[in-house]
Amino acid sequence: MSVPATIPPEPRPIARDLVKEIAMDIGKAVAEHIERMYPKAVEAASSTFLLSVRNCTHNEIMAALETTDENAIRARLARRQKDRRELRRMYRAIRADWKAGP
């Protein structure tokens, strides 16, 4: 005897305000994690460091949810990965030059 397959119900859209609250909660959790796990880094950083981490996390989540098209999401992820690699390469070159001095 086979068990009939069930189709999950179509997901209902979540109110944007609720998504913003979720994104902010995640941002706060990330900032709190950094503060708890790396207190010396927080002490050495700017007074706005944790606020910046919180807001950046929130903004990244909100931007990621702008589309639900799978191809657009995959393209965005690939573009962001490429951009991160390029930025990392540039920052390393800048820091190497800075350390080398005049």
Coordinates of N, CA, C and O in Angstrom, one line a residue:
M1 N 0.8 -1.2 0.0 CA 0.0 0.0 0.0 C 0.9 1.2 0.0 O 1.8 1.4 0.8
S2 N 0.6 2.1 -0.9 CA 1.4 3.4 -1.0 C 0.7 4.5 -0.3 O -0.5 4.6 -0.2
V3 N 1.6 5.4 0.3 CA 1.1 6.6 1.0 C 0.9 7.7 -0.1 O 1.8 8.0 -0.8
P4 N -0.3 8.3 -0.1 CA -0.5 9.3 -1.1 C 0.4 10.5 -0.8 O 0.6 10.9 0.4
A5 N 1.0 11.1 -1.8 CA 1.8 12.3 -1.7 C 1.0 13.5 -1.4 O -0.1 13.6 -1.9
T6 N 1.5 14.3 -0.5 CA 0.7 15.5 -0.1 C 1.5 16.7 -0.7 O 2.7 16.7 -0.6
I7 N 0.8 17.6 -1.2 CA 1.4 18.9 -1.7 C 1.3 19.9 -0.6 O 0.2 20.2 -0.1
P8 N 2.4 20.5 -0.2 CA 2.3 21.6 0.9 C 1.5 22.7 0.3 O 1.5 23.0 -0.9
P9 N 0.8 23.4 1.2 CA 0.0 24.6 0.8 C 0.9 25.7 0.3 O 2.1 25.8 0.6
E10 N 0.4 26.5 -0.6 CA 1.1 27.6 -1.2 C 1.4 28.6 0.0 O 0.6 28.9 0.8
P11 N 2.7 29.0 0.1 CA 3.1 29.9 1.2 C 2.4 31.2 1.0 O 2.2 31.7 -0.1
R12 N 1.9 31.7 2.1 CA 1.3 33.1 2.1 C 2.4 34.1 2.2 O 3.4 33.9 2.9
P13 N 2.2 35.2 1.6 CA 3.2 36.3 1.7 C 3.2 36.8 3.1 O 2.2 36.9 3.8
I14 N 4.4 37.2 3.5 CA 4.6 37.8 4.9 C 4.7 39.3 4.7 O 5.3 39.8 3.8
A15 N 4.0 40.0 5.6 CA 4.0 41.4 5.6 C 5.4 42.0 5.7 O 6.3 41.5 6.4
R16 N 5.7 43.0 4.8 CA 7.1 43.5 4.8 C 7.5 44.0 6.1 O 8.7 43.9 6.5
D17 N 6.7 44.6 6.9 CA 7.0 45.1 8.2 C 7.5 43.9 9.1 O 8.5 44.1 9.9
L18 N 6.9 42.8 9.0 CA 7.3 41.6 9.8 C 8.7 41.1 9.3 O 9.5 40.8 10.1
V19 N 8.9 41.1 8.0 CA 10.2 40.7 7.4 C 11.3 41.7 7.9 O 12.4 41.2 8.3
K20 N 11.0 43.0 8.0 CA 11.9 43.9 8.5 C 12.3 43.7 9.9 O 13.4 43.8 10.3
E21 N 11.3 43.3 10.7 CA 11.5 43.0 12.1 C 12.4 41.7 12.3 O 13.3 41.7 13.1
I22 N 12.1 40.7 11.4 CA 13.0 39.5 11.4 C 14.4 39.9 11.0 O 15.4 39.4 11.7
A23 N 14.6 40.6 10.0 CA 15.9 41.0 9.5 C 16.6 41.8 10.6 O 17.8 41.6 10.9
M24 N 16.0 42.7 11.3 CA 16.6 43.5 12.4 C 16.9 42.6 13.6 O 18.0 42.7 14.2
D25 N 16.1 41.6 13.9 CA 16.4 40.6 14.9 C 17.6 39.8 14.6 O 18.5 39.6 15.5
I26 N 17.8 39.4 13.4 CA 19.0 38.7 13.0 C 20.2 39.6 13.0 O 21.2 39.2 13.5
G27 N 20.0 40.8 12.6 CA 21.2 41.8 12.7 C 21.6 42.0 14.2 O 22.8 42.0 14.5
K28 N 20.6 42.1 15.1 CA 21.0 42.2 16.5 C 21.6 41.0 17.0 O 22.6 41.1 17.8
A29 N 21.2 39.8 16.6 CA 21.8 38.6 17.0 C 23.3 38.5 16.5 O 24.1 38.0 17.3
V30 N 23.5 38.9 15.3 CA 24.9 38.9 14.8 C 25.8 39.8 15.6 O 26.9 39.5 16.0
A31 N 25.3 41.0 15.8 CA 26.1 42.0 16.6 C 26.3 41.5 18.0 O 27.5 41.6 18.5
E32 N 25.3 40.9 18.6 CA 25.5 40.3 20.0 C 26.5 39.2 20.0 O 27.3 39.1 20.9
H33 N 26.5 38.4 19.0 CA 27.4 37.3 18.8 C 28.8 37.8 18.7 O 29.8 37.3 19.4
I34 N 29.0 38.8 17.9 CA 30.4 39.4 17.8 C 30.8 40.0 19.1 O 32.0 39.8 19.5
E35 N 29.9 40.7 19.8 CA 30.3 41.3 21.1 C 30.6 40.3 22.1 O 31.6 40.4 22.9
R36 N 29.9 39.1 22.1 CA 30.2 38.1 23.1 C 31.4 37.3 22.8 O 32.2 37.0 23.7
M37 N 31.6 37.0 21.5 CA 32.7 36.1 21.1 C 34.1 36.9 20.9 O 35.1 36.3 21.0
Y38 N 34.0 38.2 20.5 CA 35.2 38.9 20.2 C 35.2 40.3 20.9 O 35.2 41.3 20.3
P39 N 35.1 40.3 22.3 CA 35.0 41.6 23.0 C 36.2 42.5 22.8 O 36.0 43.7 22.7
K40 N 37.4 42.0 22.6 CA 38.5 42.8 22.4 C 38.5 43.5 21.0 O 38.9 44.6 20.9
A41 N 37.9 42.8 20.0 CA 37.7 43.4 18.7 C 36.7 44.6 18.8 O 36.9 45.6 18.2
V42 N 35.7 44.4 19.6 CA 34.7 45.4 19.7 C 35.3 46.6 20.5 O 35.0 47.8 20.1
E43 N 36.1 46.4 21.5 CA 36.7 47.4 22.2 C 37.7 48.2 21.3 O 37.8 49.5 21.5
A44 N 38.3 47.6 20.4 CA 39.3 48.2 19.5 C 38.6 48.9 18.4 O 39.3 49.8 17.7
A45 N 37.4 48.6 18.1 CA 36.7 49.2 16.9 C 36.0 50.5 17.3 O 35.9 50.9 18.4
S46 N 35.5 51.1 16.3 CA 34.7 52.3 16.4 C 33.5 52.1 17.3 O 33.0 51.0 17.4
S47 N 33.0 53.2 17.9 CA 31.8 53.0 18.8 C 30.6 52.7 18.0 O 29.6 52.2 18.6
T48 N 30.6 52.9 16.7 CA 29.5 52.5 15.9 C 29.6 51.2 15.2 O 28.8 50.8 14.3
F49 N 30.6 50.4 15.5 CA 30.9 49.1 14.9 C 29.7 48.2 14.9 O 29.3 47.7 13.9
L50 N 29.2 47.9 16.1 CA 28.1 47.0 16.3 C 26.8 47.5 15.6 O 26.1 46.7 15.0
L51 N 26.6 48.8 15.6 CA 25.5 49.3 14.9 C 25.6 49.1 13.4 O 24.6 48.8 12.7
S52 N 26.8 49.3 12.9 CA 27.1 49.1 11.5 C 26.8 47.6 11.1 O 26.2 47.4 10.1
V53 N 27.3 46.7 11.9 CA 27.1 45.3 11.6 C 25.6 45.0 11.6 O 25.1 44.3 10.7
R54 N 24.9 45.4 12.6 CA 23.5 45.2 12.7 C 22.7 45.7 11.5 O 22.0 45.0 10.9
N55 N 23.0 46.9 11.1 CA 22.3 47.5 10.0 C 22.7 46.9 8.7 O 21.9 46.7 7.8
C56 N 24.0 46.6 8.5 CA 24.4 45.9 7.3 C 23.7 44.6 7.1 O 23.3 44.2 6.1
T57 N 23.7 43.8 8.2 CA 23.0 42.5 8.2 C 21.5 42.7 7.8 O 21.0 42.0 6.9
H58 N 20.9 43.6 8.4 CA 19.4 43.9 8.1 C 19.3 44.3 6.7 O 18.4 43.7 5.9
N59 N 20.1 45.2 6.2 CA 20.0 45.6 4.8 C 20.3 44.5 3.8 O 19.6 44.4 2.7
E60 N 21.2 43.6 4.1 CA 21.6 42.5 3.2 C 20.4 41.5 3.1 O 20.1 41.0 2.0
I61 N 19.8 41.3 4.2 CA 18.6 40.4 4.2 C 17.5 41.0 3.4 O 16.8 40.3 2.6
M62 N 17.2 42.3 3.7 CA 16.1 42.9 2.9 C 16.4 43.0 1.4 O 15.5 42.7 0.6
A63 N 17.6 43.2 1.0 CA 18.0 43.3 -0.4 C 17.8 41.9 -1.0 O 17.4 41.7 -2.1
A64 N 18.2 40.8 -0.3 CA 18.1 39.5 -0.8 C 16.7 39.1 -1.0 O 16.4 38.2 -1.9
L65 N 15.8 39.6 -0.3 CA 14.4 39.3 -0.5 C 13.6 40.1 -1.5 O 12.4 39.9 -1.6
E66 N 14.3 40.9 -2.2 CA 13.7 41.8 -3.2 C 13.1 40.9 -4.4 O 12.2 41.4 -5.1
T67 N 13.7 39.8 -4.6 CA 13.2 38.9 -5.7 C 13.0 37.5 -5.3 O 13.6 37.1 -4.3
T68 N 12.0 36.8 -5.9 CA 11.8 35.4 -5.6 C 12.1 34.6 -6.8 O 11.9 33.4 -6.8
D69 N 12.6 35.2 -7.9 CA 12.9 34.5 -9.1 C 14.2 33.7 -9.0 O 15.2 34.3 -8.7
E70 N 14.1 32.4 -9.1 CA 15.3 31.6 -8.9 C 16.5 32.0 -9.7 O 17.6 32.1 -9.2
N71 N 16.3 32.3 -11.0 CA 17.4 32.6 -11.9 C 18.0 34.0 -11.4 O 19.3 34.1 -11.4
A72 N 17.2 34.9 -11.1 CA 17.7 36.2 -10.6 C 18.5 36.1 -9.3 O 19.5 36.7 -9.1
I73 N 18.0 35.2 -8.4 CA 18.7 34.9 -7.1 C 20.0 34.3 -7.4 O 21.0 34.7 -6.8
R74 N 20.1 33.3 -8.3 CA 21.4 32.7 -8.6 C 22.3 33.6 -9.2 O 23.5 33.7 -8.9
A75 N 21.8 34.5 -10.1 CA 22.7 35.5 -10.7 C 23.2 36.5 -9.7 O 24.4 36.9 -9.7
R76 N 22.4 36.9 -8.8 CA 22.8 37.8 -7.7 C 23.9 37.2 -6.8 O 24.9 37.8 -6.5
L77 N 23.7 35.9 -6.5 CA 24.7 35.3 -5.6 C 26.0 35.1 -6.3 O 27.0 35.4 -5.7
A78 N 26.0 34.8 -7.6 CA 27.2 34.7 -8.4 C 27.9 36.0 -8.5 O 29.1 36.1 -8.4
R79 N 27.1 37.1 -8.8 CA 27.7 38.4 -8.9 C 28.3 38.8 -7.6 O 29.4 39.4 -7.6
R80 N 27.6 38.6 -6.5 CA 28.1 39.0 -5.2 C 29.4 38.2 -4.8 O 30.3 38.8 -4.3
Q81 N 29.5 37.0 -5.2 CA 30.7 36.2 -4.9 C 31.9 36.7 -5.7 O 32.9 36.9 -5.1
K82 N 31.6 37.0 -6.9 CA 32.7 37.6 -7.8 C 33.1 39.0 -7.2 O 34.3 39.3 -7.1
D83 N 32.2 39.8 -6.8 CA 32.5 41.1 -6.3 C 33.3 41.0 -5.0 O 34.2 41.8 -4.8
R84 N 32.9 40.1 -4.1 CA 33.7 39.9 -2.9 C 35.1 39.5 -3.1 O 36.0 40.0 -2.5
R85 N 35.3 38.6 -4.1 CA 36.7 38.2 -4.4 C 37.5 39.3 -4.9 O 38.6 39.5 -4.6
E86 N 36.9 40.1 -5.8 CA 37.6 41.2 -6.4 C 37.9 42.3 -5.3 O 39.0 42.8 -5.2
L87 N 37.0 42.6 -4.4 CA 37.2 43.5 -3.3 C 38.3 43.0 -2.4 O 39.2 43.8 -1.9
R88 N 38.3 41.7 -2.1 CA 39.3 41.1 -1.2 C 40.7 41.3 -1.8 O 41.6 41.6 -1.2
R89 N 40.7 41.0 -3.1 CA 42.0 41.1 -3.8 C 42.5 42.6 -3.8 O 43.7 42.8 -3.5
M90 N 41.6 43.5 -4.0 CA 42.0 44.9 -4.0 C 42.5 45.4 -2.6 O 43.5 46.1 -2.5
Y91 N 41.7 45.0 -1.6 CA 42.1 45.4 -0.2 C 43.4 44.8 0.2 O 44.2 45.4 0.8
R92 N 43.7 43.5 -0.2 CA 44.9 42.9 0.1 C 46.1 43.7 -0.5 O 47.1 43.9 0.1
A93 N 45.9 44.1 -1.8 CA 46.9 44.8 -2.5 C 47.2 46.2 -1.8 O 48.3 46.6 -1.6
I94 N 46.1 46.9 -1.4 CA 46.2 48.2 -0.8 C 46.9 48.0 0.6 O 47.8 48.8 0.9
R95 N 46.5 47.0 1.3 CA 47.2 46.8 2.6 C 48.7 46.4 2.5 O 49.5 46.9 3.3
A96 N 49.0 45.6 1.5 CA 50.4 45.3 1.2 C 51.2 46.5 0.9 O 52.3 46.7 1.4
D97 N 50.6 47.4 0.1 CA 51.3 48.6 -0.3 C 51.5 49.5 1.0 O 52.5 50.2 1.1
W98 N 50.4 49.6 1.8 CA 50.5 50.4 3.0 C 51.5 49.9 4.0 O 52.3 50.7 4.5
K99 N 51.6 48.6 4.1 CA 52.6 48.0 5.0 C 54.1 48.2 4.5 O 55.0 48.4 5.3
A100 N 54.2 48.2 3.2 CA 55.5 48.4 2.6 C 56.0 49.8 2.8 O 57.2 50.0 2.9
G101 N 55.1 50.7 2.9 CA 55.5 52.1 3.1 C 56.1 52.8 1.9 O 56.2 52.2 0.8
P102 N 56.5 54.0 2.1 CA 57.1 54.8 1.0 C 58.5 54.4 0.6 O 59.2 53.8 1.3

